Coordinates of C-alpha atoms in Angstrom, one line a residue:
X1002 CA 252.8 82.0 56.4
X1003 CA 253.2 84.8 53.9
X1004 CA 255.9 87.5 53.8
X1005 CA 253.2 89.9 54.8
X1006 CA 252.5 87.9 58.0
X1007 CA 256.2 87.9 58.8
X1008 CA 256.2 91.7 58.4
X1009 CA 253.3 92.1 60.7
X1010 CA 255.1 90.1 63.4
X1011 CA 258.2 92.2 63.0
X1012 CA 256.1 95.4 63.4
X1013 CA 254.3 94.1 66.5
X1014 CA 257.7 93.1 68.0
X1015 CA 259.3 96.4 67.2
X1016 CA 256.6 98.4 69.0
X1017 CA 256.5 96.0 71.9
X1018 CA 253.1 94.5 71.6
X1019 CA 254.4 91.0 71.4
X1020 CA 257.9 89.5 72.2
X1021 CA 259.9 86.9 70.3
X1022 CA 258.4 83.9 72.1
X1023 CA 254.9 85.1 71.3
X1024 CA 255.9 85.7 67.7
X1025 CA 257.2 82.2 67.4
X1026 CA 254.1 80.8 69.0
X1027 CA 251.9 82.7 66.5
X1028 CA 254.0 81.6 63.6
X1029 CA 253.9 78.0 64.7
X1030 CA 250.1 77.9 65.2
X1031 CA 249.4 79.7 61.9
X1032 CA 251.5 77.1 60.0
X1033 CA 250.3 74.1 61.9
X1034 CA 246.6 74.9 61.8
X1035 CA 246.7 76.7 58.4
X1036 CA 244.8 79.7 59.9
X1037 CA 245.2 83.4 59.1
X1038 CA 247.7 85.2 61.3
X1039 CA 245.1 87.8 62.7
X1040 CA 242.9 84.9 63.8
X1041 CA 245.8 83.3 65.6
X1042 CA 246.9 86.5 67.3
X1043 CA 243.3 87.1 68.5
X1044 CA 242.8 83.5 69.7
X1045 CA 246.1 83.6 71.7
X1046 CA 245.1 86.8 73.3
X1047 CA 248.0 88.8 71.9
X1048 CA 246.0 91.5 70.1
X1049 CA 242.4 91.7 68.7
X1050 CA 241.7 92.1 65.0
X1051 CA 240.4 95.7 65.4
X1052 CA 243.4 96.8 67.4
X1053 CA 245.7 95.0 64.9
X1054 CA 244.1 97.0 62.1
X1055 CA 244.5 100.3 63.9
X1056 CA 248.1 99.5 64.8
X1057 CA 249.1 98.6 61.2
X1058 CA 247.3 101.7 59.8
X1059 CA 249.1 104.0 62.3
X1060 CA 252.4 102.5 61.2
X1061 CA 251.7 103.4 57.6
X1062 CA 250.1 106.8 58.3
X1063 CA 246.7 105.6 57.1
X1064 CA 243.3 106.7 58.6
X1065 CA 240.9 104.1 60.0
X1066 CA 237.3 104.7 59.3
X1067 CA 234.0 102.9 59.8
X1068 CA 231.7 102.4 56.9
X1069 CA 228.7 101.4 59.1
X1070 CA 226.1 104.2 58.9
X1071 CA 228.2 106.2 56.4
X1072 CA 226.3 107.5 53.4
X1073 CA 228.5 107.6 50.4
X1074 CA 227.4 109.9 47.5
X1075 CA 226.3 108.1 44.4
X1076 CA 228.5 110.2 42.2
X1077 CA 231.5 108.9 44.1
X1078 CA 230.4 105.3 43.9
X1079 CA 230.0 105.7 40.1
X1080 CA 233.7 106.6 39.7
X1081 CA 234.6 102.9 40.0
X1082 CA 232.8 100.3 38.0
X1083 CA 231.3 97.2 39.8
X1084 CA 233.7 94.7 38.2
X1085 CA 236.7 96.7 39.5
X1086 CA 235.1 96.9 42.9
X1087 CA 234.7 93.1 42.9
X1088 CA 238.3 92.5 41.7
X1089 CA 240.0 94.8 44.2
X1090 CA 237.5 94.6 47.2
X1091 CA 237.5 98.3 47.9
X1092 CA 234.8 100.9 48.3
X1093 CA 235.3 104.6 47.1
X1094 CA 234.4 106.9 50.0
X1095 CA 235.3 110.5 48.9
X1096 CA 236.9 112.5 46.1
X1097 CA 239.2 115.5 46.6
X1098 CA 240.3 117.2 43.4
X1099 CA 241.7 114.4 41.1
X1100 CA 242.4 112.1 44.1
X1101 CA 239.9 109.3 44.9
X1102 CA 240.0 107.8 48.4
X1103 CA 239.0 104.2 48.8
X1104 CA 238.4 102.0 51.8
X1105 CA 240.5 98.8 52.0
X1106 CA 240.9 96.2 54.6
X1107 CA 244.7 95.5 54.4
X1108 CA 247.1 98.3 55.0
X1109 CA 250.0 96.3 53.5
X1110 CA 248.3 95.8 50.2
X1111 CA 250.1 98.5 48.2
X1112 CA 249.5 96.5 45.0
X1113 CA 245.8 97.2 45.2
X1114 CA 246.4 101.0 45.2
X1115 CA 248.9 100.7 42.3
X1116 CA 246.4 98.6 40.4
X1117 CA 243.6 101.1 40.9
X1118 CA 245.8 104.0 39.8
X1119 CA 246.5 102.1 36.6
X1120 CA 242.9 101.0 35.9
X1121 CA 241.2 104.3 36.9
X1122 CA 243.9 106.6 35.3
X1123 CA 243.9 108.9 38.4
X1124 CA 245.5 109.3 41.8
X1125 CA 244.2 106.9 44.5
X1126 CA 244.7 107.0 48.2
X1127 CA 243.6 104.4 50.8
X1128 CA 242.0 104.5 54.2
X1129 CA 241.4 101.4 56.3
X1130 CA 238.0 99.8 57.2
X1131 CA 237.1 96.4 58.7
X1132 CA 236.7 93.7 56.0
X1133 CA 233.2 92.8 57.0
X1134 CA 232.1 96.4 56.6
X1135 CA 233.6 96.6 53.2
X1136 CA 231.8 93.4 52.1
X1137 CA 228.5 94.8 53.3
X1138 CA 229.1 98.1 51.6
X1139 CA 229.8 96.4 48.3
X1140 CA 226.6 94.4 48.6
X1141 CA 224.6 97.5 49.5
X1142 CA 225.9 100.0 47.1
X1143 CA 226.7 97.9 44.0
X1144 CA 223.7 95.7 44.0
X1145 CA 223.0 92.0 44.8
X1146 CA 224.7 90.7 41.7
X1147 CA 228.1 92.2 42.5
X1148 CA 228.2 91.4 46.2
X1149 CA 226.3 88.2 46.3
X1150 CA 227.4 86.2 43.3
X1151 CA 230.8 85.7 44.8
X1152 CA 229.3 85.1 48.3
X1153 CA 226.9 82.6 46.8
X1154 CA 229.8 80.8 45.0
X1155 CA 231.7 80.7 48.3
X1156 CA 228.7 79.5 50.2
X1157 CA 228.1 76.7 47.7
X1158 CA 231.7 75.8 47.4
X1159 CA 232.2 75.6 51.2
X1160 CA 229.4 73.1 51.5
X1161 CA 226.0 74.8 51.6
X1162 CA 225.1 72.3 49.0
X1163 CA 227.3 69.4 49.9
X1164 CA 225.4 67.1 47.5
X1165 CA 226.5 64.8 44.7
X1166 CA 225.6 65.4 41.1
X1167 CA 222.4 63.5 41.1
X1168 CA 221.1 65.2 44.3
X1169 CA 221.9 68.6 42.8
X1170 CA 220.0 67.9 39.6
X1171 CA 217.0 66.6 41.7
X1172 CA 216.9 69.8 43.7
X1173 CA 217.0 72.2 40.7
X1174 CA 214.4 70.1 39.0
X1175 CA 211.9 70.3 41.8
X1176 CA 209.3 72.9 41.1
X1177 CA 208.4 73.2 44.8
X1178 CA 211.9 74.1 46.0
X1179 CA 212.5 77.5 47.5
X1180 CA 215.4 79.8 47.1
X1181 CA 216.4 79.1 50.7
X1182 CA 216.5 75.4 49.9
X1183 CA 218.6 75.6 46.8
X1184 CA 221.2 78.4 46.5
X1185 CA 221.8 77.4 42.9
X1186 CA 218.4 78.8 42.0
X1187 CA 219.5 82.1 43.5
X1188 CA 222.9 81.9 41.8
X1189 CA 221.3 81.5 38.3
X1190 CA 219.0 84.4 38.9
X1191 CA 222.0 86.6 40.0
X1192 CA 224.0 85.6 36.8
X1193 CA 221.0 86.8 34.7
X1194 CA 220.6 90.0 36.8
X1195 CA 224.3 90.8 36.4
X1196 CA 224.1 90.3 32.7
X1197 CA 221.2 92.7 32.4
X1198 CA 222.9 95.3 34.6
X1199 CA 226.0 95.2 32.4
X1200 CA 223.9 95.6 29.2
X1201 CA 224.9 92.1 27.9
X1202 CA 223.1 90.8 24.9
X1203 CA 224.1 87.1 25.5
X1204 CA 225.1 84.9 28.4
X1205 CA 227.5 82.1 27.4
X1206 CA 227.9 79.1 29.8
X1207 CA 230.6 76.9 28.4
X1208 CA 231.9 73.6 29.9
X1209 CA 235.7 73.3 29.6
X1210 CA 237.9 70.4 30.8
X1211 CA 238.7 72.0 34.2
X1212 CA 236.3 74.9 34.6
X1213 CA 232.8 76.1 33.8
X1214 CA 233.2 79.4 32.0
X1215 CA 230.7 82.2 32.1
X1216 CA 231.0 85.0 29.6
X1217 CA 228.8 88.0 28.8
X1218 CA 228.6 89.6 25.3
X1219 CA 228.6 93.4 25.9
X1220 CA 228.4 95.7 22.8
X1221 CA 229.3 92.7 20.6
X1222 CA 232.4 91.7 22.5
X1223 CA 232.7 88.7 24.9
X1224 CA 233.9 89.4 28.5
X1225 CA 234.7 86.6 31.0
X1226 CA 233.3 87.0 34.5
X1227 CA 233.7 85.0 37.7
X1228 CA 232.8 81.4 37.0
X1229 CA 231.1 78.9 39.3
X1230 CA 233.0 75.8 40.4
X1231 CA 233.2 73.0 37.8
X1232 CA 231.3 70.6 40.1
X1233 CA 228.2 72.8 39.9
X1234 CA 228.0 72.7 36.1
X1235 CA 225.3 70.0 35.9
X1236 CA 223.1 71.6 38.5
X1237 CA 223.3 75.1 36.9
X1238 CA 222.6 73.7 33.4
X1239 CA 219.7 71.7 34.8
X1240 CA 218.2 74.7 36.5
X1241 CA 218.4 76.8 33.3
X1242 CA 216.8 74.0 31.3
X1243 CA 213.9 73.7 33.8
X1244 CA 213.3 77.5 33.6
X1245 CA 213.3 77.2 29.7
X1246 CA 210.9 74.2 29.7
X1247 CA 213.6 72.0 28.2
X1248 CA 214.1 68.3 29.0
X1249 CA 216.8 67.8 31.6
X1250 CA 216.8 64.1 30.8
X1251 CA 217.9 64.6 27.2
X1252 CA 221.6 65.6 27.0
X1253 CA 222.6 64.1 23.6
X1254 CA 220.8 66.5 21.2
X1255 CA 220.5 70.3 20.9
X1256 CA 217.5 71.9 22.5
X1257 CA 215.9 75.3 22.3
X1258 CA 213.7 77.0 24.9
X1259 CA 212.6 80.4 26.3
X1260 CA 212.6 82.0 29.7
X1261 CA 210.4 84.9 30.7
X1262 CA 211.6 86.8 33.7
X1263 CA 211.3 90.2 35.4
X1264 CA 214.7 91.8 36.2
X1265 CA 214.8 95.2 38.0
X1266 CA 211.3 96.0 36.9
X1267 CA 211.9 95.1 33.2
X1268 CA 210.3 92.2 31.4
X1269 CA 212.9 90.1 29.7
X1270 CA 212.7 87.2 27.3
X1271 CA 215.7 84.9 27.2
X1272 CA 216.1 82.7 24.2
X1273 CA 217.9 79.6 25.4
X1274 CA 220.0 77.2 23.2
X1275 CA 221.8 74.1 24.4
X1276 CA 224.2 71.9 22.5
X1277 CA 226.1 68.9 23.7
X1278 CA 229.9 69.3 23.7
X1279 CA 232.8 67.1 24.8
X1280 CA 232.7 68.3 28.4
X1281 CA 229.0 68.8 28.9
X1282 CA 226.1 70.9 27.5
X1283 CA 227.0 74.4 26.3
X1284 CA 224.2 77.0 27.0
X1285 CA 223.7 80.4 25.4
X1286 CA 221.0 82.7 26.6
X1287 CA 220.1 85.6 24.2
X1288 CA 218.6 88.5 26.3
X1289 CA 215.7 90.2 24.6
X1290 CA 214.6 93.4 26.4
X1291 CA 211.1 94.2 25.4
X1292 CA 211.6 97.8 26.5
X1293 CA 214.5 98.5 24.1
X1294 CA 213.0 97.7 20.7
X1295 CA 210.9 100.7 20.2
X1296 CA 213.4 102.1 17.8
X1297 CA 213.0 104.5 14.8
X1298 CA 215.4 104.8 11.9
X1299 CA 217.5 107.7 13.5
X1300 CA 218.5 105.4 16.4
X1301 CA 220.0 102.8 14.1
X1302 CA 222.8 105.1 13.1
X1303 CA 221.8 106.4 9.7
X1304 CA 223.2 109.7 8.5
X1305 CA 220.6 112.1 7.1
X1306 CA 221.3 111.2 3.4
X1307 CA 221.1 107.4 3.9
X1308 CA 218.0 107.9 6.1
X1309 CA 216.3 109.8 3.4
X1310 CA 217.0 107.1 0.9
X1311 CA 215.8 104.4 3.2
X1312 CA 212.6 106.2 4.2
X1313 CA 211.8 106.5 0.5
X1314 CA 212.3 102.7 0.1
X1315 CA 210.1 101.6 3.0
X1316 CA 207.4 104.0 1.7
X1317 CA 207.1 102.0 -1.6
X1318 CA 203.9 100.0 -2.2
X1319 CA 205.5 96.8 -3.5
X1320 CA 208.8 95.0 -4.0
X1321 CA 211.3 93.3 -1.9
X1322 CA 213.7 95.1 0.5
X1323 CA 216.5 92.8 1.8
X1324 CA 218.8 93.4 4.8
X1325 CA 221.9 91.3 4.8
X1326 CA 224.8 90.6 7.1
X1327 CA 226.1 87.9 9.4
X1328 CA 224.4 86.7 12.6
X1329 CA 224.4 89.4 15.3
X1330 CA 224.7 92.3 12.8
X1331 CA 221.4 93.8 13.8
X1332 CA 219.3 92.8 10.8
X1333 CA 216.2 92.0 12.9
X1334 CA 216.4 95.2 14.8
X1335 CA 216.6 97.1 11.5
X1336 CA 213.5 95.4 10.2
X1337 CA 211.6 96.1 13.4
X1338 CA 212.6 99.8 13.2
X1339 CA 211.2 99.8 9.6
X1340 CA 207.9 98.3 10.8
X1341 CA 207.6 100.7 13.7
X1342 CA 208.1 103.6 11.2
X1343 CA 205.5 102.5 8.7
X1344 CA 203.0 101.0 11.2
X1345 CA 199.9 103.0 10.5
X1346 CA 196.2 102.2 11.1
X1347 CA 195.5 102.1 7.3
X1348 CA 198.1 99.3 6.7
X1349 CA 197.9 95.7 7.6
X1350 CA 201.3 94.2 8.5
X1351 CA 202.0 90.5 9.1
X1352 CA 205.4 89.0 10.0
X1353 CA 206.6 85.4 9.8
X1354 CA 209.4 84.8 12.3
X1355 CA 211.5 82.0 13.8
X1356 CA 211.3 82.9 16.6
X1357 CA 209.2 85.9 17.3
X1358 CA 211.8 87.9 19.2
X1359 CA 209.8 91.0 20.2
X1360 CA 206.1 91.7 20.5
X1361 CA 205.2 94.7 18.3
X1362 CA 201.9 96.6 19.0
X1363 CA 199.5 96.7 16.1
X1364 CA 201.3 94.1 14.0
X1365 CA 200.3 90.5 13.4
X1366 CA 203.2 88.2 14.2
X1367 CA 203.3 84.5 13.2
X1368 CA 205.6 82.0 14.9
X1369 CA 207.2 79.4 12.6
X1370 CA 206.8 75.8 14.0
X1371 CA 208.4 73.3 11.8
X1372 CA 207.6 70.4 14.1
X1373 CA 203.9 70.7 13.2
X1374 CA 204.4 71.8 9.6
X1375 CA 204.1 75.5 10.2
X1376 CA 207.2 76.4 8.0
X1377 CA 208.1 79.7 6.5
X1378 CA 206.6 78.7 3.2
X1379 CA 203.4 77.3 4.7
X1380 CA 202.9 80.4 6.9
X1381 CA 203.5 82.7 3.9
X1382 CA 200.9 80.9 1.7
X1383 CA 198.4 81.3 4.6
X1384 CA 199.1 85.0 5.3
X1385 CA 198.7 86.0 1.7
X1386 CA 195.0 85.1 2.1
X1387 CA 194.9 87.6 5.0
X1388 CA 195.3 90.5 2.4
X1389 CA 198.2 92.2 4.1
X1390 CA 199.8 95.4 2.7
X1391 CA 203.3 94.6 4.2
X1392 CA 205.0 91.3 4.9
X1393 CA 208.1 90.7 7.0
X1394 CA 209.8 87.4 6.6
X1395 CA 212.4 86.7 9.3
X1396 CA 214.8 85.0 6.9
X1397 CA 214.7 83.6 3.4
X1398 CA 216.2 80.2 3.8
X1399 CA 215.1 78.1 0.9
X1400 CA 213.8 78.3 -2.7
X1401 CA 210.1 77.8 -1.8
X1402 CA 210.2 80.7 0.7
X1403 CA 212.1 82.9 -1.8
X1404 CA 209.6 82.2 -4.6
X1405 CA 206.6 83.0 -2.5
X1406 CA 208.2 86.2 -1.3
X1407 CA 209.0 87.2 -4.9
X1408 CA 205.4 86.4 -6.1
X1409 CA 204.0 88.4 -3.1
X1410 CA 206.1 91.4 -4.1
X1411 CA 205.0 91.2 -7.7
X1412 CA 201.3 91.1 -6.7
X1413 CA 201.3 94.4 -4.8
X1414 CA 202.9 93.6 -1.4
X1415 CA 205.9 95.3 0.2
X1416 CA 208.1 92.5 1.5
X1417 CA 211.0 92.9 4.0
X1418 CA 213.4 90.0 4.7
X1419 CA 217.0 89.1 5.6
X1420 CA 219.7 87.0 4.0
X1421 CA 223.1 85.9 5.3
X1422 CA 225.5 87.4 2.8
X1423 CA 228.6 89.5 3.5
X1424 CA 227.7 92.4 1.2
X1425 CA 224.7 93.8 -0.6
X1426 CA 225.4 92.8 -4.2
X1427 CA 226.1 89.3 -3.0
X1428 CA 222.4 88.8 -2.1
X1429 CA 221.5 88.8 -5.8
X1430 CA 223.8 85.9 -6.4
X1431 CA 222.6 84.1 -3.3
X1432 CA 218.9 84.3 -4.5
X1433 CA 219.9 83.0 -8.0
X1434 CA 221.9 80.2 -6.5
X1435 CA 218.8 79.2 -4.5
X1436 CA 217.0 78.7 -7.8
X1437 CA 215.1 82.0 -8.2
X1438 CA 214.9 83.0 -11.8
X1439 CA 217.2 86.0 -12.6
X1440 CA 214.3 87.9 -14.2
X1441 CA 212.2 87.5 -11.0
X1442 CA 215.0 88.7 -8.8
X1443 CA 215.5 91.8 -11.1
X1444 CA 211.8 92.5 -11.3
X1445 CA 211.0 92.2 -7.6
X1446 CA 214.0 93.5 -5.7
X1447 CA 213.9 97.3 -5.0
X1448 CA 217.0 97.5 -2.7
X1449 CA 219.5 95.5 -0.7
X1450 CA 221.2 96.9 2.4
X1451 CA 224.2 95.2 4.1
X1452 CA 225.0 96.3 7.6
X1453 CA 227.3 95.7 10.6
X1454 CA 227.3 97.0 14.1
X1455 CA 230.3 99.0 15.5
X1456 CA 230.7 100.1 19.1
X1457 CA 230.2 103.8 19.9
X1458 CA 232.8 105.9 21.6
X1459 CA 231.8 106.6 25.2
X1460 CA 230.7 110.2 25.4
X1461 CA 231.9 110.6 29.1
X1462 CA 235.5 109.8 28.4
X1463 CA 235.8 110.8 24.8
X1464 CA 239.2 112.4 23.9
X1465 CA 241.3 113.1 20.8
X1466 CA 243.8 110.6 19.5
X1467 CA 246.1 109.9 16.6
X1468 CA 245.6 106.7 14.6
X1469 CA 248.5 104.3 14.5
X1470 CA 250.5 103.6 11.3
X1471 CA 249.3 100.1 11.1
X1472 CA 245.7 101.3 11.2
X1473 CA 246.3 103.8 8.4
X1474 CA 248.2 101.2 6.4
X1475 CA 245.2 98.7 6.7
X1476 CA 242.9 101.5 5.6
X1477 CA 244.7 102.0 2.3
X1478 CA 243.8 104.9 0.0
X1479 CA 240.9 105.8 2.3
X1480 CA 243.4 107.0 4.9
X1481 CA 243.7 110.3 3.0
X1482 CA 240.2 111.2 4.2
X1483 CA 241.5 111.2 7.8
X1484 CA 244.8 113.1 7.2
X1485 CA 243.4 116.5 8.3
X1486 CA 240.7 115.2 10.6
X1487 CA 240.7 115.1 14.4
X1488 CA 239.7 111.6 15.5
X1489 CA 238.4 110.5 18.9
X1490 CA 238.4 107.5 21.2
X1491 CA 237.3 106.6 24.7
X1492 CA 240.0 106.8 27.4
X1493 CA 238.0 104.5 29.7
X1494 CA 235.8 105.5 32.6
X1495 CA 233.3 104.0 35.1
X1496 CA 230.4 104.6 32.8
X1497 CA 231.8 102.3 30.0
X1498 CA 233.6 99.8 32.4
X1499 CA 236.9 101.2 31.1
X1500 CA 236.4 99.8 27.6
X1501 CA 236.1 103.3 25.9
X1502 CA 232.9 102.2 24.2
X1503 CA 229.2 102.3 25.2
X1504 CA 226.4 101.1 22.9
X1505 CA 226.5 100.3 19.2
X1506 CA 225.4 101.9 15.9
X1507 CA 225.1 100.5 12.4
X1508 CA 227.2 101.1 9.4
X1509 CA 225.4 100.5 6.1
X1510 CA 225.8 99.7 2.4
X1511 CA 222.7 100.5 0.4
X1512 CA 222.5 98.9 -3.1
X1513 CA 219.7 100.4 -5.1
X1514 CA 218.3 98.3 -8.0
X1515 CA 217.7 100.5 -11.1
X1516 CA 217.3 99.7 -14.7
X1517 CA 221.1 99.3 -15.4
X1518 CA 221.5 96.9 -12.5
X1519 CA 218.4 94.9 -13.6
X1520 CA 219.9 94.4 -17.1
X1521 CA 223.1 93.1 -15.4
X1522 CA 221.0 90.7 -13.2
X1523 CA 219.2 89.5 -16.4
X1524 CA 222.6 88.6 -17.8
X1525 CA 223.6 86.8 -14.6
X1526 CA 226.9 88.7 -14.2
X1527 CA 229.1 87.8 -11.2
X1528 CA 228.7 89.7 -7.9
X1529 CA 232.0 91.5 -8.5
X1530 CA 230.5 93.1 -11.6
X1531 CA 227.4 94.1 -9.8
X1532 CA 229.5 95.6 -7.0
X1533 CA 231.5 97.6 -9.5
X1534 CA 228.4 99.0 -11.1
X1535 CA 226.9 99.8 -7.7
X1536 CA 230.1 101.7 -6.8
X1537 CA 229.9 103.6 -10.1
X1538 CA 226.2 104.5 -9.3
X1539 CA 227.3 106.0 -5.9
X1540 CA 227.0 103.1 -3.4
X1541 CA 229.1 103.6 -0.3
X1542 CA 230.7 100.5 1.1
X1543 CA 230.4 99.4 4.7
X1544 CA 234.0 100.7 5.4
X1545 CA 233.3 104.0 3.7
X1546 CA 230.2 104.5 5.8
X1547 CA 232.2 103.5 8.9
X1548 CA 234.9 106.1 8.1
X1549 CA 232.2 108.7 7.9
X1550 CA 231.2 107.8 11.5
X1551 CA 234.8 107.8 12.5
X1552 CA 235.2 111.4 11.2
X1553 CA 232.0 112.3 13.0
X1554 CA 233.5 111.1 16.3
X1555 CA 230.9 108.3 16.7
X1556 CA 233.3 105.4 16.6
X1557 CA 237.0 104.6 16.2
X1558 CA 239.1 103.5 13.2
X1559 CA 240.1 100.3 14.9
X1560 CA 236.5 99.4 15.5
X1561 CA 235.5 99.9 11.8
X1562 CA 238.5 97.9 10.7
X1563 CA 237.6 95.1 13.1
X1564 CA 234.1 94.6 11.6
X1565 CA 235.0 95.3 7.9
X1566 CA 238.3 93.4 7.7
X1567 CA 236.8 90.6 5.6
X1568 CA 234.8 92.9 3.3
X1569 CA 235.9 93.7 -0.2
X1570 CA 236.0 97.3 -1.3

């Protein structure tokens, strides 16, 4: 028995509902049978659960309410994010001034109220409601994924699928099985639904020695969520591989697949990757929302001066424009925004991608398939005979692809592509290291843009703040720009899940190739010399562009430092 149970027995004795002998009987039965005290009290006929709840609430001066049939306004429900609801098992019922009242099932649980006050940064009071009504309200108001994922985990853990590993894999691999027959199928769907609801870009399912960890990448940062039991690892992975048309029999080599699914009325593509690890197969699902890619240049985060420069670049008739940055820095999204901007009936646009992430209306998109010889270079040679005006290459990975892209740009085509380099001038060195002749790089390249993604300050909880000394020290001389500027950060609210950030924008470094730079490329100078010349010609670095967005209140100093820490100035 817990200390709370002893306290309950003391209260019941003090008010005369039970005597000492009955208290000892309840204590003995609860310990012997390992049952909750309220169940024992009810089974012994001492006091029913509902009466016990009212009695305890009266002792603490708390109101008892019923949630059944109660219509809680959506603006009240939105005051507490779903993950906080799931953690504390409460339901917000009304708001009075700055005080939020929540329904809870345990009058003795003062830690819940203290925790909510800390997380929500406001005064919180409690009323009492039956536990089953709270569970139903959570499921009804906060969606299936919040209420049902945990219920599904409990159902499976307690034996709804009391099957061994081989039996589980057989069920999830059976195309005729229904959701009623296999709760794991429903669980996988709920994991995907919750990821979409929280705006996640990736779902990571990672086998660890003693747990099966599930994490969502939201605005570029990983967040761990409630994880299924370790024993369901094989079944869940098999279900995902079946959905992605991957082989469940092959577990020794990496595999790739794709899932097409409709979630909350939105068509999603999930790009699935599996790789064997020491403790099982690790799965990553990249969520591609077809409805979110219709972007233009303003939505990427350009300031007006950079946007004007970039619009002039993408309006050229020939040459290569490169976008560089690490994986996940938004390069593909930028290229798609460029194509959306210049997609006109008088222009033929063809892309070569691996894979084709989004379907773009009016644009011919070619999928690379190396297994049948349809490589980047093979596809490029073929599409040049299609007489396109504009070509987009998903990534320049080798010399052959680079040479074809260069030749295409020199014969009157505008070519867009990406490279994995940390900064813009480094792309020149990368192409030369691949084997492209320096004079070809200089002649064909019009501009190179490096980019990163930073999280945006949540507009609903935006407030002024003063940067720390360590932040300013890391910033170096650039800190002088911020000395007389009011900076902002997010205090944390329900809309941003108390992170202070919601959404992301780009920070950019645009390196224009003019005659001076071409002469330096001819001479094969190091990237540091190119970078110095670019700075002299007015190129802003990633960090400098980020600081402009900090001054504008769009992001925070710590966020810019986080994504540019490894960049040279």
